[in-house]
Amino acid sequence: LHSEEGSRIYAKRKIDVEPVFGRLKSVFGVRRVHVRGKQAVSTEIGFIFMSMNLTKLAKNLASKTSTIQKPHSISFSLIGFKTGITVWFYLEASFCPASLFF
C-alpha cells in the first residue's frame, strides 16, 4: 500500500468493490451469513447477489416502460410479479434440493 502501484490498486478497490458490499449492508441488511460450509455459504451469497441483480433488473425495466406506459405503479408491480415467478422456477430447478419441496 505504501508503493505507488499499491496506492493505485487500493484506490481502484474503493470504486469497484466497496460500494457493492455497502449496498449489501445498508439496503439488504446482510451483515453475516447464517450457514456453515463453503458450499452453503456460496449458495446463500448466490441468492443474495441474485436478489440484488433482480432488483436492478426490475428497476431498469420499470424505468424503460414508465416512459412508454402510464401509470408507473402498475407496470412495476407486473414486472415484479413476472420476475418472482421466473426466480421461483429457476431456484427450484437448480439450487434447492428435492427434499425441500416435499
Backbone as a printed PyTorch tensor [residue, N CA C, xyz], in Angstrom:
tensor([[[  0.8030,  -1.2000,   0.0000],
         [  0.0000,   0.0000,   0.0000],
         [  0.8460,   1.2650,   0.0000]],

        [[  2.0870,   1.1400,   0.4280],
         [  2.9330,   2.3260,   0.5030],
         [  3.5940,   2.6410,  -0.8310]],

        [[  3.6220,   1.6800,  -1.7330],
         [  4.2080,   1.9510,  -3.0410],
         [  3.1960,   2.6610,  -3.9320]],

        [[  3.6740,   3.1540,  -5.0380],
         [  2.7860,   3.8650,  -5.9730],
         [  1.7750,   2.9030,  -6.5970]],

        [[  2.2200,   1.7080,  -6.9480],
         [  1.3080,   0.7210,  -7.5310],
         [  0.2760,   0.2470,  -6.5020]],

        [[  0.7070,   0.0450,  -5.2680],
         [ -0.2240,  -0.3580,  -4.2170],
         [ -1.2900,   0.6940,  -3.9630]],

        [[ -0.9090,   1.9480,  -3.9830],
         [ -1.8820,   3.0380,  -3.8050],
         [ -2.8830,   3.0650,  -4.9440]],

        [[ -2.4130,   2.8160,  -6.1580],
         [ -3.3000,   2.8080,  -7.3230],
         [ -4.3110,   1.6620,  -7.2280]],

        [[ -3.8440,   0.4830,  -6.8330],
         [ -4.7330,  -0.6740,  -6.7000],
         [ -5.7500,  -0.4320,  -5.5890]],

        [[ -5.3130,   0.1210,  -4.4660],
         [ -6.2250,   0.3770,  -3.3500],
         [ -7.2840,   1.4160,  -3.7270]],

        [[ -6.8920,   2.4320,  -4.4740],
         [ -7.8560,   3.4500,  -4.9140],
         [ -8.8920,   2.8460,  -5.8520]],

        [[ -8.4650,   1.9130,  -6.7080],
         [ -9.4050,   1.2660,  -7.6200],
         [-10.3710,   0.3620,  -6.8570]],

        [[ -9.9090,  -0.2420,  -5.7900],
         [-10.7690,  -1.1250,  -4.9970],
         [-11.9550,  -0.3620,  -4.4170]],

        [[-11.7390,   0.8610,  -3.9910],
         [-12.8180,   1.6690,  -3.4290],
         [-13.9200,   1.8960,  -4.4510]],

        [[-13.5550,   1.9870,  -5.7020],
         [-14.5410,   2.2240,  -6.7590],
         [-15.2510,   0.9300,  -7.1310]],

        [[-14.5160,  -0.1620,  -7.2460],
         [-15.0690,  -1.4080,  -7.7750],
         [-15.8140,  -2.2470,  -6.7430]],

        [[-15.2360,  -2.4430,  -5.5680],
         [-15.7310,  -3.4600,  -4.6510],
         [-16.5770,  -2.8890,  -3.5160]],

        [[-16.1120,  -1.8830,  -2.8540],
         [-16.7390,  -1.4450,  -1.6140],
         [-18.1730,  -0.9550,  -1.7610]],

        [[-18.5740,  -0.2950,  -2.8430],
         [-19.9910,   0.0990,  -2.9600],
         [-20.9490,  -1.0880,  -2.9910]],

        [[-20.5200,  -2.1970,  -3.5680],
         [-21.3820,  -3.3800,  -3.6270],
         [-21.6370,  -3.9120,  -2.2210]],

        [[-20.5960,  -4.0240,  -1.4210],
         [-20.7710,  -4.5320,  -0.0640],
         [-21.4630,  -3.5110,   0.8320]],

        [[-21.2680,  -2.2320,   0.5690],
         [-22.0080,  -1.2070,   1.2970],
         [-23.4970,  -1.3090,   1.0290]],

        [[-23.8590,  -1.5700,  -0.2170],
         [-25.2720,  -1.7490,  -0.5670],
         [-25.8340,  -3.0200,   0.0770]],

        [[-25.0210,  -4.0790,   0.1140],
         [-25.4570,  -5.3110,   0.7850],
         [-25.8060,  -5.0400,   2.2470]],

        [[-24.9750,  -4.2370,   2.9060],
         [-25.2000,  -3.9710,   4.3240],
         [-26.3490,  -3.0010,   4.5480]],

        [[-26.4020,  -1.9280,   3.7740],
         [-27.3910,  -0.8890,   4.0670],
         [-28.7760,  -1.2110,   3.5240]],

        [[-28.8660,  -1.6510,   2.2750],
         [-30.1720,  -1.8700,   1.6490],
         [-30.7240,  -3.2510,   1.9730]],

        [[-29.8830,  -4.2730,   1.8570],
         [-30.3540,  -5.6410,   2.0410],
         [-30.1760,  -6.1450,   3.4750]],

        [[-29.4490,  -5.4080,   4.3050],
         [-29.3000,  -5.7870,   5.7070],
         [-28.4420,  -7.0130,   5.9420]],

        [[-27.5490,  -7.3190,   5.0290],
         [-26.6990,  -8.5060,   5.1560],
         [-25.4570,  -8.1260,   5.9530]],

        [[-25.3520,  -8.6730,   7.1360],
         [-24.1800,  -8.4310,   7.9720],
         [-23.3280,  -9.6980,   8.0920]],

        [[-23.9560, -10.8490,   7.9140],
         [-23.2400, -12.1270,   8.0010],
         [-24.0640, -13.2010,   7.3060]],

        [[-23.4400, -14.3260,   7.0530],
         [-24.1750, -15.4620,   6.5120],
         [-24.6100, -16.3320,   7.6810]],

        [[-25.6670, -17.0750,   7.4890],
         [-26.2520, -17.8380,   8.5800],
         [-26.1080, -19.3430,   8.3880]],

        [[-25.1330, -19.7540,   7.6000],
         [-24.8940, -21.1690,   7.3400],
         [-23.4120, -21.4600,   7.5220]],

        [[-23.0750, -22.7380,   7.5250],
         [-21.6820, -23.1600,   7.6380],
         [-21.3030, -23.9800,   6.4210]],

        [[-20.0350, -23.9430,   6.0820],
         [-19.5250, -24.7170,   4.9640],
         [-19.4170, -23.8810,   3.7050]],

        [[-18.4160, -24.2130,   2.8970],
         [-18.1710, -23.4260,   1.6870],
         [-19.3400, -23.4750,   0.7130]],

        [[-19.8990, -24.6470,   0.4970],
         [-20.9930, -24.7820,  -0.4680],
         [-22.2320, -24.0300,   0.0080]],

        [[-22.5560, -24.1430,   1.2780],
         [-23.7360, -23.4570,   1.8140],
         [-23.5660, -21.9410,   1.7740]],

        [[-22.3720, -21.4610,   2.1190],
         [-22.1060, -20.0200,   2.0600],
         [-22.1730, -19.5390,   0.6220]],

        [[-21.5990, -20.3060,  -0.2900],
         [-21.6510, -19.9410,  -1.7040],
         [-23.0890, -19.8580,  -2.2050]],

        [[-23.9190, -20.7870,  -1.7860],
         [-25.3250, -20.7770,  -2.1910],
         [-26.0520, -19.5700,  -1.6150]],

        [[-25.8280, -19.2770,  -0.3370],
         [-26.5080, -18.1330,   0.2810],
         [-26.0640, -16.8160,  -0.3480]],

        [[-24.7800, -16.6590,  -0.5800],
         [-24.2880, -15.4430,  -1.2290],
         [-24.8350, -15.3560,  -2.6490]],

        [[-24.9500, -16.4980,  -3.3290],
         [-25.5420, -16.5050,  -4.6670],
         [-26.9730, -16.0120,  -4.6620]],

        [[-27.7590, -16.4330,  -3.6550],
         [-29.1370, -15.9420,  -3.5230],
         [-29.1610, -14.4300,  -3.3090]],

        [[-28.2600, -13.9430,  -2.4770],
         [-28.2290, -12.5120,  -2.1750],
         [-27.8750, -11.7150,  -3.4260]],

        [[-26.8300, -12.1460,  -4.1330],
         [-26.4430, -11.4270,  -5.3500],
         [-27.5150, -11.5280,  -6.4240]],

        [[-28.1930, -12.6710,  -6.4950],
         [-29.2740, -12.8120,  -7.4600],
         [-30.4020, -11.8360,  -7.1330]],

        [[-30.7180, -11.6890,  -5.8590],
         [-31.7730, -10.7390,  -5.4980],
         [-31.3530,  -9.3110,  -5.7930]],

        [[-30.0690,  -8.9980,  -5.6060],
         [-29.5890,  -7.6610,  -5.9640],
         [-29.7290,  -7.4200,  -7.4620]],

        [[-29.3580,  -8.4120,  -8.2550],
         [-29.4630,  -8.2630,  -9.7060],
         [-30.9100,  -8.1620, -10.1580]],

        [[-31.8070,  -8.9000,  -9.5140],
         [-33.2200,  -8.8210,  -9.8850],
         [-33.8260,  -7.4700,  -9.5320]],

        [[-33.3940,  -6.8800,  -8.4200],
         [-33.8950,  -5.5440,  -8.1050],
         [-33.3880,  -4.5240,  -9.1090]],

        [[-32.1360,  -4.6770,  -9.5440],
         [-31.6150,  -3.7920, -10.5930],
         [-32.3950,  -3.9770, -11.8850]],

        [[-32.6580,  -5.2310, -12.2520],
         [-33.3990,  -5.5170, -13.4760],
         [-34.8040,  -4.9350, -13.4170]],

        [[-35.4890,  -5.1340, -12.3010],
         [-36.8470,  -4.6030, -12.1640],
         [-36.8460,  -3.0850, -12.2340]],

        [[-35.8560,  -2.4640, -11.6170],
         [-35.7720,  -1.0020, -11.6530],
         [-35.5110,  -0.5110, -13.0740]],

        [[-34.6060,  -1.1760, -13.7820],
         [-34.3120,  -0.7750, -15.1600],
         [-35.5090,  -0.9900, -16.0700]],

        [[-36.1760,  -2.1260, -15.9380],
         [-37.3510,  -2.3880, -16.7690],
         [-38.4780,  -1.4130, -16.4520]],

        [[-38.6390,  -1.0910, -15.1830],
         [-39.6900,  -0.1480, -14.7990],
         [-39.4000,   1.2380, -15.3480]],

        [[-38.1370,   1.6330, -15.3470],
         [-37.8100,   2.9600, -15.8700],
         [-37.9680,   3.0070, -17.3850]],

        [[-37.6970,   1.8990, -18.0680],
         [-37.8760,   1.8740, -19.5230],
         [-39.3490,   1.8790, -19.9030]],

        [[-40.1620,   1.1030, -19.1830],
         [-41.5810,   1.0440, -19.5230],
         [-42.3360,   2.2590, -19.0140]],

        [[-41.8180,   2.9260, -17.9870],
         [-42.5460,   4.0720, -17.4440],
         [-42.5310,   5.2430, -18.4140]],

        [[-41.5570,   5.3050, -19.3130],
         [-41.5590,   6.3890, -20.2910],
         [-42.5750,   6.1240, -21.3910]],

        [[-42.9390,   4.8520, -21.5830],
         [-43.8920,   4.4930, -22.6280],
         [-45.2940,   4.3670, -22.0600]],

        [[-45.4340,   3.6790, -20.9360],
         [-46.7400,   3.3900, -20.3630],
         [-46.9650,   4.2110, -19.1020]],

        [[-48.1840,   4.5400, -18.8370],
         [-48.6170,   5.1540, -17.5880],
         [-49.7540,   4.2990, -17.0560]],

        [[-49.9400,   4.1250, -15.8160],
         [-49.2460,   4.6320, -14.6390],
         [-48.0120,   3.8120, -14.2810]],

        [[-47.1450,   4.3890, -13.4770],
         [-45.8730,   3.7580, -13.1340],
         [-46.0500,   2.5470, -12.2240]],

        [[-46.9140,   2.6440, -11.2480],
         [-47.0050,   1.5940, -10.2320],
         [-47.5130,   0.2770, -10.8110]],

        [[-48.4130,   0.3140, -11.7660],
         [-48.9500,  -0.9210, -12.3380],
         [-47.8740,  -1.6490, -13.1350]],

        [[-47.1120,  -0.9300, -13.9550],
         [-46.0810,  -1.5880, -14.7530],
         [-45.0120,  -2.1950, -13.8520]],

        [[-44.6640,  -1.5140, -12.7590],
         [-43.6460,  -2.0440, -11.8590],
         [-44.1420,  -3.3000, -11.1450]],

        [[-45.3870,  -3.2970, -10.6930],
         [-45.8820,  -4.4690,  -9.9750],
         [-46.0200,  -5.6640, -10.9110]],

        [[-46.3930,  -5.4360, -12.1450],
         [-46.4830,  -6.5500, -13.0880],
         [-45.1090,  -7.1250, -13.3850]],

        [[-44.1150,  -6.2690, -13.5360],
         [-42.7630,  -6.7520, -13.7930],
         [-42.2600,  -7.5460, -12.5890]],

        [[-42.4980,  -7.0520, -11.3840],
         [-42.0710,  -7.7710, -10.1880],
         [-42.7410,  -9.1220, -10.0670]],

        [[-44.0170,  -9.2070, -10.4340],
         [-44.7440, -10.4720, -10.3610],
         [-44.1590, -11.4760, -11.3350]],

        [[-43.9100, -11.0630, -12.5650],
         [-43.3270, -11.9760, -13.5550],
         [-41.9350, -12.4200, -13.1170]],

        [[-41.1350, -11.5020, -12.6070],
         [-39.7900, -11.8360, -12.1700],
         [-39.8270, -12.8280, -11.0170]],

        [[-40.7530, -12.6590, -10.0900],
         [-40.8530, -13.5710,  -8.9570],
         [-41.1630, -14.9880,  -9.3860]],

        [[-42.0360, -15.1470, -10.3590],
         [-42.3660, -16.4870, -10.8520],
         [-41.1570, -17.1100, -11.5330]],

        [[-40.4590, -16.3510, -12.3420],
         [-39.2780, -16.8640, -13.0290],
         [-38.2270, -17.3030, -12.0200]],

        [[-38.0040, -16.5020, -11.0010],
         [-36.9980, -16.8340,  -9.9990],
         [-37.3770, -18.1120,  -9.2660]],

        [[-38.6430, -18.2790,  -8.9110],
         [-39.0600, -19.4620,  -8.1700],
         [-38.7730, -20.7370,  -8.9530]],

        [[-39.1270, -20.7690, -10.2390],
         [-38.8770, -21.9670, -11.0300],
         [-37.3890, -22.1930, -11.2390]],

        [[-36.6200, -21.1310, -11.3940],
         [-35.1830, -21.2720, -11.5530],
         [-34.5650, -21.8300, -10.2720]],

        [[-34.9850, -21.3100,  -9.1310],
         [-34.4410, -21.7930,  -7.8660],
         [-34.8040, -23.2480,  -7.6300]],

        [[-36.0330, -23.5980,  -7.9390],
         [-36.4670, -24.9780,  -7.7310],
         [-35.6540, -25.9290,  -8.5940]],

        [[-35.3520, -25.5270,  -9.7990],
         [-34.6700, -26.4170, -10.7290],
         [-33.1800, -26.5290, -10.4500]],

        [[-32.5390, -25.4780,  -9.9310],
         [-31.0910, -25.5260,  -9.9090],
         [-30.4480, -25.4520,  -8.5270]],

        [[-31.0550, -24.7920,  -7.5550],
         [-30.3710, -24.5880,  -6.2880],
         [-30.9120, -25.4260,  -5.1400]],

        [[-32.1930, -25.6840,  -5.1180],
         [-32.8100, -26.3160,  -3.9570],
         [-32.7970, -27.8360,  -4.0880]],

        [[-32.5090, -28.5260,  -3.0000],
         [-32.5890, -29.9850,  -3.0500],
         [-34.0350, -30.4380,  -3.1870]],

        [[-34.2290, -31.6180,  -3.7370],
         [-35.5780, -32.1260,  -3.9820],
         [-36.3560, -32.2940,  -2.6840]],

        [[-35.6890, -32.5870,  -1.5860],
         [-36.3820, -32.7960,  -0.3150],
         [-37.0360, -31.5250,   0.2110]],

        [[-36.6330, -30.3610,  -0.2640],
         [-37.2120, -29.1030,   0.1850],
         [-38.6670, -28.9650,  -0.2340]],

        [[-39.0660, -29.5940,  -1.3220],
         [-40.3940, -29.4080,  -1.8790],
         [-41.3780, -30.5040,  -1.4720]],

        [[-41.0130, -31.3660,  -0.5370],
         [-41.9250, -32.4180,  -0.0800],
         [-42.5040, -32.0900,   1.2670]]])
